[in-house]
Amino acid sequence: FPREVFLVKREVASVAAAELLQHYPIADLNIEEVPIEDVIREVFTGKDLA
């Protein structure tokens, strides 16, 4: 199956999921938080998570 990854703020995750489910034929949806290790790495390296 094709796989897509979207990075959205926690505050809008439910709205984003609802929009996707309403407009596209999605068979499976998984919502995860970014691992804390990745957040720490971004802070110290200045690299964006996206």
Coordinates of C-alpha atoms in Angstrom, one line a residue:
F1 CA 0.0 0.0 0.0
P2 CA 1.1 3.6 -0.5
R3 CA 2.3 5.3 2.6
E4 CA 2.1 9.0 3.4
V5 CA 3.5 10.8 6.4
F6 CA 2.1 14.2 7.6
L7 CA 3.6 16.2 10.4
V8 CA 1.0 18.4 12.1
K9 CA 0.8 20.1 15.5
R10 CA -0.9 18.1 18.2
E11 CA -3.5 20.8 18.5
V12 CA -4.8 20.2 15.0
A13 CA -4.2 16.4 14.7
S14 CA -7.8 15.5 15.1
V15 CA -9.0 18.1 12.6
A16 CA -6.3 17.0 10.1
A17 CA -7.3 13.3 10.5
A18 CA -11.0 14.1 10.1
E19 CA -10.2 16.1 6.9
L20 CA -8.1 13.2 5.4
L21 CA -10.7 10.6 6.3
Q22 CA -13.5 12.7 4.9
H23 CA -11.9 13.4 1.6
Y24 CA -9.8 10.3 0.8
P25 CA -10.4 6.5 0.8
I26 CA -8.1 5.7 3.7
A27 CA -7.9 2.0 4.8
D28 CA -5.6 2.5 7.8
L29 CA -4.6 5.6 9.8
N30 CA -1.9 5.7 12.5
I31 CA -1.3 8.8 14.6
E32 CA 2.0 8.9 16.5
E33 CA 4.0 11.5 18.4
V34 CA 7.5 12.3 17.4
P35 CA 9.9 10.3 19.6
I36 CA 11.5 12.5 22.3
E37 CA 15.0 11.5 21.0
D38 CA 14.2 13.1 17.7
V39 CA 13.0 16.3 19.4
I40 CA 16.2 16.5 21.5
R41 CA 18.3 15.9 18.4
E42 CA 16.5 18.7 16.5
V43 CA 17.1 21.1 19.4
F44 CA 20.8 20.4 19.6
T45 CA 21.5 20.1 15.9
G46 CA 19.2 22.8 14.6
K47 CA 17.9 20.4 11.9
D48 CA 14.1 20.3 11.2
L49 CA 12.2 17.0 11.8
A50 CA 10.5 17.2 8.4

